[in-house]
Short mmCIF file of C-alpha atoms and ligand atoms in Angstrom, two decimals:
data_model
loop_
_atom_site.label_atom_id
_atom_site.label_comp_id
_atom_site.label_asym_id
_atom_site.label_seq_id
_atom_site.Cartn_x
_atom_site.Cartn_y
_atom_site.Cartn_z
CA MET A 1 43.36 30.27 11.42
CA LYS A 2 43.59 26.55 11.10
CA LYS A 3 46.13 24.67 13.25
CA GLU A 4 49.00 23.63 12.03
CA ARG A 5 49.30 19.75 11.91
CA ASP A 6 51.20 16.73 10.62
CA ILE A 7 49.31 14.46 8.40
CA LEU A 8 50.20 10.79 7.73
CA LEU A 9 48.90 8.88 5.10
CA CYS A 10 49.45 5.10 5.60
CA ASP A 11 48.83 2.81 3.01
CA LEU A 12 49.63 -1.08 3.13
CA ASP A 13 51.71 -2.51 0.16
CA ALA A 14 49.89 -4.80 -2.14
CA PHE A 15 47.21 -5.25 0.63
CA PHE A 16 45.42 -8.49 -0.27
CA ALA A 17 48.44 -10.26 -1.87
CA SER A 18 51.03 -9.20 1.08
CA VAL A 19 48.29 -11.05 3.48
CA GLU A 20 48.25 -14.24 1.16
CA GLN A 21 52.01 -13.87 1.34
CA HIS A 22 51.89 -13.65 4.91
CA ASP A 23 49.60 -16.50 5.48
CA ARG A 24 51.15 -18.90 3.19
CA PRO A 25 55.05 -18.69 3.28
CA GLU A 26 55.40 -20.51 0.44
CA LEU A 27 54.26 -17.83 -1.65
CA ARG A 28 56.66 -15.06 -0.47
CA GLY A 29 59.07 -13.84 -2.93
CA LYS A 30 56.57 -14.94 -5.89
CA PRO A 31 54.45 -13.10 -8.27
CA VAL A 32 51.12 -13.68 -6.78
CA ILE A 33 47.84 -12.17 -8.18
CA VAL A 34 44.53 -12.04 -6.05
CA GLY A 35 41.60 -11.80 -8.16
CA GLY A 36 38.66 -13.25 -10.10
CA SER A 37 39.18 -16.46 -12.69
CA PRO A 38 40.65 -16.10 -15.77
CA GLU A 39 37.70 -17.68 -17.52
CA GLY A 40 34.76 -15.49 -17.64
CA ARG A 41 35.15 -11.77 -16.89
CA GLY A 42 37.77 -12.38 -13.77
CA VAL A 43 40.13 -9.18 -13.07
CA VAL A 44 42.93 -8.70 -10.97
CA SER A 45 42.03 -7.26 -7.43
CA THR A 46 45.87 -6.51 -6.58
CA CYS A 47 49.16 -8.35 -7.14
CA SER A 48 52.42 -8.75 -5.39
CA TYR A 49 55.10 -6.57 -6.03
CA GLU A 50 56.90 -9.58 -7.91
CA ALA A 51 54.20 -9.70 -10.24
CA ARG A 52 53.87 -5.84 -10.87
CA LYS A 53 57.61 -6.06 -12.40
CA PHE A 54 55.77 -7.99 -15.09
CA GLY A 55 53.30 -4.88 -15.80
CA VAL A 56 50.46 -6.60 -13.87
CA HIS A 57 48.18 -3.99 -12.22
CA SER A 58 45.05 -3.86 -10.23
CA ALA A 59 41.93 -3.81 -12.32
CA MET A 60 43.43 -5.74 -15.58
CA PRO A 61 41.62 -8.76 -16.83
CA MET A 62 42.93 -11.71 -15.34
CA LYS A 63 43.47 -13.34 -19.03
CA LYS A 64 45.96 -10.46 -19.73
CA ALA A 65 47.88 -10.58 -16.25
CA LEU A 66 48.71 -14.01 -16.80
CA SER A 67 49.69 -13.52 -20.59
CA LEU A 68 51.97 -10.91 -18.93
CA CYS A 69 53.30 -13.18 -16.20
CA PRO A 70 52.16 -16.76 -16.92
CA SER A 71 54.56 -17.80 -13.66
CA ALA A 72 51.86 -15.84 -11.49
CA ILE A 73 50.14 -18.05 -8.78
CA VAL A 74 46.56 -16.97 -8.81
CA VAL A 75 44.88 -16.87 -5.51
CA ARG A 76 41.14 -16.19 -4.84
CA GLY A 77 39.98 -13.23 -2.65
CA ARG A 78 39.49 -13.99 1.17
CA MET A 79 37.63 -10.52 2.13
CA SER A 80 36.76 -11.54 5.90
CA ARG A 81 40.84 -12.30 6.39
CA TYR A 82 41.68 -9.13 4.78
CA LYS A 83 39.28 -7.19 6.87
CA GLU A 84 40.28 -9.01 10.17
CA ILE A 85 43.67 -7.91 9.51
CA ALA A 86 42.60 -4.29 8.61
CA GLY A 87 40.78 -4.23 11.88
CA GLN A 88 44.15 -5.21 13.61
CA VAL A 89 45.94 -2.40 11.34
CA ARG A 90 43.55 0.32 12.59
CA GLN A 91 43.70 -1.09 16.07
CA ILE A 92 47.46 -0.09 15.99
CA PHE A 93 46.87 3.23 14.53
CA GLU A 94 44.17 4.07 17.60
CA CYS A 95 47.13 3.20 19.70
CA PHE A 96 48.74 6.35 18.37
CA THR A 97 46.14 8.65 17.79
CA PRO A 98 42.51 8.99 18.09
CA ASP A 99 42.25 11.51 14.73
CA ILE A 100 42.01 8.95 12.06
CA GLU A 101 40.35 9.32 8.78
CA VAL A 102 39.70 5.57 7.17
CA VAL A 103 39.85 6.13 3.34
CA SER A 104 39.89 2.52 2.27
CA ILE A 105 40.29 -0.84 3.57
CA ASP A 106 44.18 -0.44 3.47
CA GLU A 107 44.36 3.19 3.66
CA ALA A 108 43.99 5.82 6.29
CA TYR A 109 45.21 9.21 7.46
CA LEU A 110 46.22 10.23 10.94
CA ALA A 111 46.72 13.77 12.40
CA PHE A 112 49.52 14.23 14.86
CA PRO A 113 50.87 17.74 16.57
CA ALA A 114 53.29 19.67 14.21
CA GLY A 115 56.89 18.40 14.44
CA GLU A 116 55.87 14.90 15.49
CA GLY A 117 54.82 13.35 12.38
CA LEU A 118 57.89 11.80 10.99
CA ASN A 119 58.71 10.29 14.30
CA ALA A 120 55.10 8.98 14.47
CA GLY A 121 55.20 7.71 11.22
CA GLN A 122 58.50 5.80 11.62
CA VAL A 123 57.36 4.14 14.83
CA ILE A 124 53.97 3.10 13.25
CA HIS A 125 55.94 1.69 10.30
CA ASP A 126 57.97 -0.27 12.51
CA HIS A 127 55.21 -1.36 14.93
CA ILE A 128 53.19 -2.75 11.95
CA LYS A 129 56.14 -4.63 10.76
CA LYS A 130 56.96 -6.07 14.13
CA GLU A 131 53.23 -6.99 15.13
CA LEU A 132 51.53 -8.03 11.67
CA THR A 133 54.77 -8.65 9.50
CA LEU A 134 53.19 -6.58 6.68
CA PRO A 135 54.63 -4.21 4.64
CA ILE A 136 53.06 -0.73 5.09
CA SER A 137 54.05 2.82 3.32
CA VAL A 138 53.42 5.99 5.20
CA GLY A 139 53.93 9.47 3.76
CA VAL A 140 54.25 12.40 5.95
CA SER A 141 53.50 16.15 5.53
CA THR A 142 51.18 18.80 6.74
CA ASN A 143 48.34 18.36 4.30
CA LYS A 144 46.34 15.26 2.83
CA LEU A 145 47.72 15.85 -0.99
CA LEU A 146 51.61 15.96 0.09
CA ALA A 147 51.00 13.02 2.81
CA LYS A 148 49.54 11.09 -0.30
CA ILE A 149 52.09 11.73 -2.49
CA ALA A 150 55.00 11.20 -0.12
CA CYS A 151 53.35 7.91 0.58
CA GLU A 152 53.65 6.75 -3.21
CA LEU A 153 56.94 8.03 -3.12
CA ALA A 154 57.80 5.73 -0.42
CA LYS A 155 56.22 2.47 -1.57
CA PRO A 156 57.15 -0.12 -1.05
CA ASP A 157 57.68 -0.35 2.75
CA ARG A 158 59.30 2.88 3.64
CA VAL A 159 58.30 6.21 5.31
CA LYS A 160 59.02 9.27 3.35
CA THR A 161 58.39 13.06 3.94
CA LEU A 162 57.28 15.87 1.04
CA TRP A 163 57.12 18.97 3.11
CA LYS A 164 56.00 22.46 1.39
CA GLU A 165 59.63 23.42 0.83
CA SER A 166 60.39 20.39 -1.36
CA VAL A 167 57.28 20.89 -3.74
CA ASN A 168 59.52 22.71 -6.27
CA SER A 169 61.74 19.74 -6.36
CA LYS A 170 59.73 16.42 -5.54
CA LEU A 171 56.44 17.43 -6.74
CA TRP A 172 56.79 19.60 -9.71
CA PRO A 173 58.70 16.92 -11.69
CA LEU A 174 56.13 14.06 -11.43
CA SER A 175 53.09 13.44 -13.85
CA ILE A 176 49.82 15.59 -13.30
CA ARG A 177 48.24 12.04 -12.84
CA VAL A 178 49.37 12.03 -9.16
CA LEU A 179 47.16 15.01 -8.44
CA PRO A 180 43.79 14.00 -6.83
CA GLY A 181 40.76 14.99 -9.60
CA ILE A 182 42.85 14.17 -12.66
CA GLY A 183 42.26 11.09 -14.16
CA PRO A 184 43.11 9.70 -17.72
CA VAL A 185 40.54 11.75 -19.28
CA THR A 186 41.60 15.50 -17.74
CA ALA A 187 45.09 14.26 -18.17
CA GLU A 188 44.61 13.99 -21.91
CA LYS A 189 42.76 17.15 -22.21
CA LEU A 190 45.77 19.14 -20.29
CA ASN A 191 48.45 17.10 -22.18
CA ARG A 192 46.88 18.97 -25.34
CA PHE A 193 47.59 22.19 -23.73
CA GLY A 194 51.25 20.91 -22.99
CA ILE A 195 50.25 20.64 -19.59
CA LYS A 196 52.23 17.18 -18.69
CA THR A 197 54.21 17.70 -15.54
CA VAL A 198 53.00 19.01 -12.26
CA LYS A 199 55.52 21.76 -12.93
CA ASP A 200 53.85 22.89 -15.98
CA LEU A 201 50.16 22.80 -14.46
CA ALA A 202 51.57 25.00 -11.68
CA ALA A 203 52.66 27.59 -14.10
CA TYR A 204 49.84 27.59 -16.30
CA PRO A 205 47.46 30.67 -15.79
CA LEU A 206 44.75 29.99 -13.50
CA GLU A 207 42.24 32.09 -15.72
CA SER A 208 43.19 29.80 -18.88
CA LEU A 209 42.94 26.47 -16.64
CA SER A 210 39.31 27.38 -15.81
CA ARG A 211 38.26 27.45 -19.28
CA VAL A 212 39.85 23.62 -19.46
CA LEU A 213 38.88 22.26 -16.25
CA GLY A 214 35.85 24.66 -14.90
CA ASN A 215 35.08 24.93 -11.42
CA ASN A 216 38.01 22.62 -10.09
CA ALA A 217 40.46 24.60 -11.63
CA SER A 218 41.42 26.85 -8.52
CA ILE A 219 41.35 23.45 -6.43
CA ILE A 220 43.63 21.56 -8.71
CA HIS A 221 46.02 24.68 -9.45
CA GLY A 222 46.53 24.68 -5.45
CA TYR A 223 47.38 21.29 -5.48
CA ALA A 224 50.09 21.60 -8.10
CA HIS A 225 51.46 24.51 -5.72
CA GLY A 226 51.16 21.83 -2.61
CA ILE A 227 48.18 23.62 -1.22
CA ASP A 228 45.64 21.72 -0.14
CA GLU A 229 42.80 22.70 2.11
CA ARG A 230 40.81 19.83 2.82
CA SER A 231 40.51 18.63 6.34
CA LEU A 232 40.56 15.40 7.86
CA GLU A 233 37.30 13.80 8.07
CA PHE A 234 36.82 11.74 11.14
CA GLU A 235 34.03 9.28 11.45
CA ARG A 236 32.86 11.07 14.24
CA ASP A 237 31.97 14.02 11.80
CA VAL A 238 30.44 12.18 8.71
CA LYS A 239 26.80 12.31 7.62
CA SER A 240 26.78 8.61 6.42
CA ILE A 241 28.92 5.60 6.77
CA SER A 242 28.89 2.80 4.01
CA GLU A 243 30.24 -0.11 2.53
CA GLU A 244 29.80 -1.72 -0.64
CA THR A 245 31.17 -4.44 -2.79
CA THR A 246 31.36 -4.97 -6.70
CA PHE A 247 31.58 -8.32 -7.90
CA SER A 248 33.92 -9.45 -10.53
CA ASP A 249 31.34 -11.84 -12.02
CA ASP A 250 27.59 -11.27 -12.25
CA LEU A 251 26.28 -13.10 -9.10
CA TYR A 252 23.22 -15.05 -9.25
CA ASP A 253 23.32 -16.94 -6.05
CA ILE A 254 21.26 -15.59 -3.22
CA ASN A 255 22.75 -17.18 -0.24
CA THR A 256 25.99 -15.41 -1.37
CA ILE A 257 24.22 -12.09 -1.37
CA TYR A 258 23.18 -12.73 2.18
CA ALA A 259 26.16 -13.70 3.23
CA ILE A 260 27.90 -10.45 1.84
CA LEU A 261 25.12 -8.37 3.51
CA LEU A 262 26.01 -9.73 6.61
CA GLU A 263 29.58 -9.06 6.40
CA LEU A 264 29.01 -5.12 4.80
CA SER A 265 26.31 -4.96 7.60
CA ALA A 266 28.98 -6.11 10.35
CA GLY A 267 31.43 -3.84 8.63
CA VAL A 268 29.20 -0.65 9.05
CA GLY A 269 28.03 -1.52 12.42
CA TYR A 270 31.75 -1.65 13.87
CA ARG A 271 32.73 1.65 12.31
CA LEU A 272 29.22 2.90 13.93
CA ARG A 273 30.32 1.55 17.41
CA PHE A 274 34.02 2.67 16.81
CA ALA A 275 32.64 6.27 16.34
CA ASN A 276 30.14 5.71 19.03
CA LEU A 277 27.15 6.56 16.67
CA THR A 278 24.11 4.99 16.06
CA SER A 279 21.92 5.12 12.80
CA ARG A 280 18.40 6.00 12.55
CA THR A 281 18.35 5.09 8.37
CA ILE A 282 19.62 2.07 6.74
CA THR A 283 19.76 1.88 3.22
CA ILE A 284 20.95 -0.79 0.48
CA LYS A 285 22.04 -0.13 -2.70
CA LEU A 286 21.92 -2.42 -5.44
CA ARG A 287 23.22 -2.77 -8.92
CA PHE A 288 21.93 -5.13 -11.83
CA SER A 289 24.00 -6.80 -14.54
CA ASP A 290 22.39 -3.73 -16.97
CA PHE A 291 24.41 -1.33 -14.40
CA LYS A 292 20.97 -0.09 -13.18
CA THR A 293 21.30 0.99 -9.38
CA ILE A 294 18.88 1.79 -7.05
CA THR A 295 18.99 2.34 -3.40
CA ARG A 296 16.26 1.83 -0.92
CA GLY A 297 16.46 2.65 2.70
CA LYS A 298 14.18 2.19 6.16
CA THR A 299 13.92 4.91 8.70
CA LEU A 300 13.67 3.45 12.13
CA PRO A 301 11.92 4.28 15.38
CA GLU A 302 15.02 3.66 17.33
CA PRO A 303 18.39 4.27 16.02
CA VAL A 304 20.58 1.16 15.88
CA ASP A 305 24.45 0.16 16.06
CA SER A 306 24.46 -3.52 16.14
CA ASP A 307 25.57 -5.77 13.33
CA SER A 308 22.51 -8.21 13.79
CA GLU A 309 20.07 -5.20 13.42
CA ILE A 310 21.55 -3.79 10.55
CA TYR A 311 21.81 -7.04 8.55
CA LYS A 312 18.25 -7.66 9.65
CA ILE A 313 16.87 -4.43 8.26
CA THR A 314 19.05 -4.96 4.90
CA ARG A 315 18.06 -8.75 4.43
CA ALA A 316 14.31 -7.19 4.54
CA LEU A 317 14.99 -4.57 2.22
CA PHE A 318 16.85 -6.60 -0.27
CA GLY A 319 13.90 -9.29 -0.24
CA LYS A 320 11.61 -6.69 -1.02
CA HIS A 321 13.65 -4.68 -3.78
CA ARG A 322 15.68 -7.41 -5.18
CA GLY A 323 14.60 -7.71 -8.57
CA LYS A 324 15.82 -9.76 -11.14
CA PRO A 325 19.49 -11.37 -10.91
CA PRO A 326 22.26 -11.26 -11.62
CA TRP A 327 23.44 -8.55 -9.41
CA ARG A 328 26.76 -6.81 -9.82
CA LEU A 329 27.07 -4.67 -6.80
CA ILE A 330 25.30 -4.40 -3.32
CA GLY A 331 26.29 -1.59 -0.71
CA VAL A 332 24.99 -1.01 2.72
CA GLN A 333 24.73 2.75 4.14
CA ALA A 334 23.84 3.75 7.48
CA SER A 335 22.46 7.54 7.75
CA GLY A 336 20.69 9.50 10.07
CA LEU A 337 23.64 9.46 12.64
CA GLU A 338 23.44 10.14 16.40
CA GLU A 339 25.72 10.26 18.74
CA GLY A 340 25.96 7.58 21.52
CA GLY A 341 25.38 3.82 21.43
CA GLN A 342 22.28 1.87 20.93
CA LEU A 343 20.33 1.28 24.04
CA SER A 344 19.63 -2.28 24.20
CA LEU A 345 16.16 -3.64 25.29
CA LEU A 346 17.62 -7.23 25.85
CA SER A 347 19.69 -8.18 28.64
CA PRO A 348 23.32 -8.68 28.19
CA SER A 349 23.39 -12.36 28.20
CA GLU A 350 20.43 -12.46 25.69
CA THR A 351 22.54 -9.60 23.44
CA GLU A 352 25.47 -11.95 23.82
CA GLU A 353 23.49 -15.14 22.67
CA LYS A 354 22.41 -13.43 19.73
CA GLU A 355 26.00 -12.02 18.59
CA LYS A 356 27.14 -15.41 19.07
CA LYS A 357 24.67 -17.16 16.86
CA LEU A 358 25.20 -14.31 14.38
CA THR A 359 28.87 -14.81 14.28
CA GLU A 360 28.45 -18.53 14.02
CA ALA A 361 26.01 -18.01 11.21
CA ARG A 362 28.67 -15.76 9.35
CA ASP A 363 31.17 -18.22 9.67
CA LYS A 364 29.25 -21.03 8.09
CA LEU A 365 28.31 -18.73 5.24
CA HIS A 366 31.75 -17.70 4.69
CA LYS A 367 32.88 -21.25 4.69
CA LYS A 368 30.54 -22.04 2.08
CA TYR A 369 30.33 -19.18 0.10
CA GLY A 370 33.31 -16.68 1.17
CA SER A 371 35.86 -18.12 -1.58
CA GLU A 372 33.43 -17.79 -4.80
CA VAL A 373 33.07 -14.20 -4.42
CA ILE A 374 35.74 -11.81 -5.57
CA PHE A 375 35.95 -8.38 -4.12
CA GLN A 376 37.11 -6.07 -6.59
CA ALA A 377 36.16 -2.72 -5.56
CA ARG A 378 37.17 -0.62 -3.02
CA ARG A 379 35.06 -1.52 -0.13
CA LEU A 380 35.39 0.89 2.43
CA LYS A 381 34.04 4.32 1.36
CA LYS A 382 33.14 7.04 3.29
CA GLY A 383 30.15 8.65 2.66
CA LYS A 384 29.46 12.44 2.94
P1 TTP B 401 45.49 -0.25 -2.98
O1 TTP B 401 45.76 0.26 -1.57
O2 TTP B 401 44.96 0.66 -3.90
O3 TTP B 401 46.53 -1.37 -3.50
P2 TTP B 401 47.60 -2.38 -2.89
O4 TTP B 401 47.36 -2.12 -1.43
O5 TTP B 401 47.46 -3.33 -3.23
O6 TTP B 401 48.83 -1.99 -3.56
P3 TTP B 401 49.80 -0.74 -3.03
O7 TTP B 401 50.80 -0.94 -2.69
O8 TTP B 401 49.92 0.20 -4.20
O9 TTP B 401 49.26 0.22 -2.10
O10 TTP B 401 44.15 -1.10 -2.47
C1 TTP B 401 44.15 -2.12 -1.58
C2 TTP B 401 43.62 -3.27 -1.50
O11 TTP B 401 42.16 -3.06 -2.40
C3 TTP B 401 44.27 -4.10 -2.68
O12 TTP B 401 45.02 -4.83 -1.92
C4 TTP B 401 43.02 -4.96 -3.25
C5 TTP B 401 41.72 -4.04 -3.10
N1 TTP B 401 41.60 -3.60 -4.49
C6 TTP B 401 41.03 -4.10 -5.42
O13 TTP B 401 40.02 -5.02 -4.91
N2 TTP B 401 40.54 -3.46 -6.67
C7 TTP B 401 41.06 -2.40 -7.33
O14 TTP B 401 40.96 -2.00 -8.42
C8 TTP B 401 42.10 -1.69 -6.20
C9 TTP B 401 42.75 -0.59 -6.54
C10 TTP B 401 42.26 -2.27 -5.00
MG1 MG B 402 47.70 -0.53 -0.60
#
């Protein structure tokens, strides 16, 4: 039998916007939108809760956002800063448990022994408020689904539980859209059968539901009853680690691509080392403006985990397969994972020197190009 554990979902509130408000006190209490420029095809990455009152939300065209909230202050994204803070948040999580599944840049599931979840959630919440002065919401339950929904109910800046016993009173009144796997299209389909709330879905016979939802019906029906068998995927169990970035505008500049590749490589490298893994196959993913998407990989004689090695490979792969600009998305994936760190053929001082140079190069590129690139997609993706 599976061991009962408490599961927490920790998700920072209005993450990019909160970091901007943290770093620039004059933005606090104001509607702040992080995203691309209103000219062109800029979209909202996220916005502060003050802006959400006006109906602004992620992925909305910036033009529309500003027509809803003309007083909003628009800030271009600073991905390296958000990543830095995400790293600090993760370090805090690591102080409390090694069992962490990172879902996205600002969201992670944490597991605790049964009965300890609520206390852990409160302590983590308070710790992040105190150490980083950032708002975070924490959902506590015994599975991922209920922890996630508890977190939605907790937002902003609180800790909430949603135990199985409260499914009828707290989950059932909600829209079916809260359930994973139910996007706008599926919701619309279900609405046509009179299924609007989670309660409607829970009461709907599974057999009939299968005719509408196919193979996913029993899992989603289970969700409607608060049942979720998904286990946490710790980095030590995953088969690949990847990060990718979609640009809000088509990107033509090759140096910006190099800067992004460097950052993605460093992100993947960090996560490999964090999980004490090395990778034998490094792959890049490229999407062109016509949405054609390619992946090209290289399998290595010796596995790697260092930022500089990964960057070198991705840069060479990009050079060979870059095709015709502009580009819409770029991603880096490490697969062929093996336990244990990379054996360095260099002496420690040589390695240090190499890493130092790399960091300097990264900082230089950032200064020059960083602010021109708006990251609109969820950046941290876990491969399967
Ligand atoms: P989310 O956690 O989905 O959103 P959020 O933290 O801004 O707000 P909430 O309080 O609802 O959690 O995403 C985390 C960050 O990822 C967000 O701050 C910006 C970025 N992001 C985008 O760039 N584009 C998107 O479409 C979404 C959803 C997020
Ligand atoms: Mg968030």
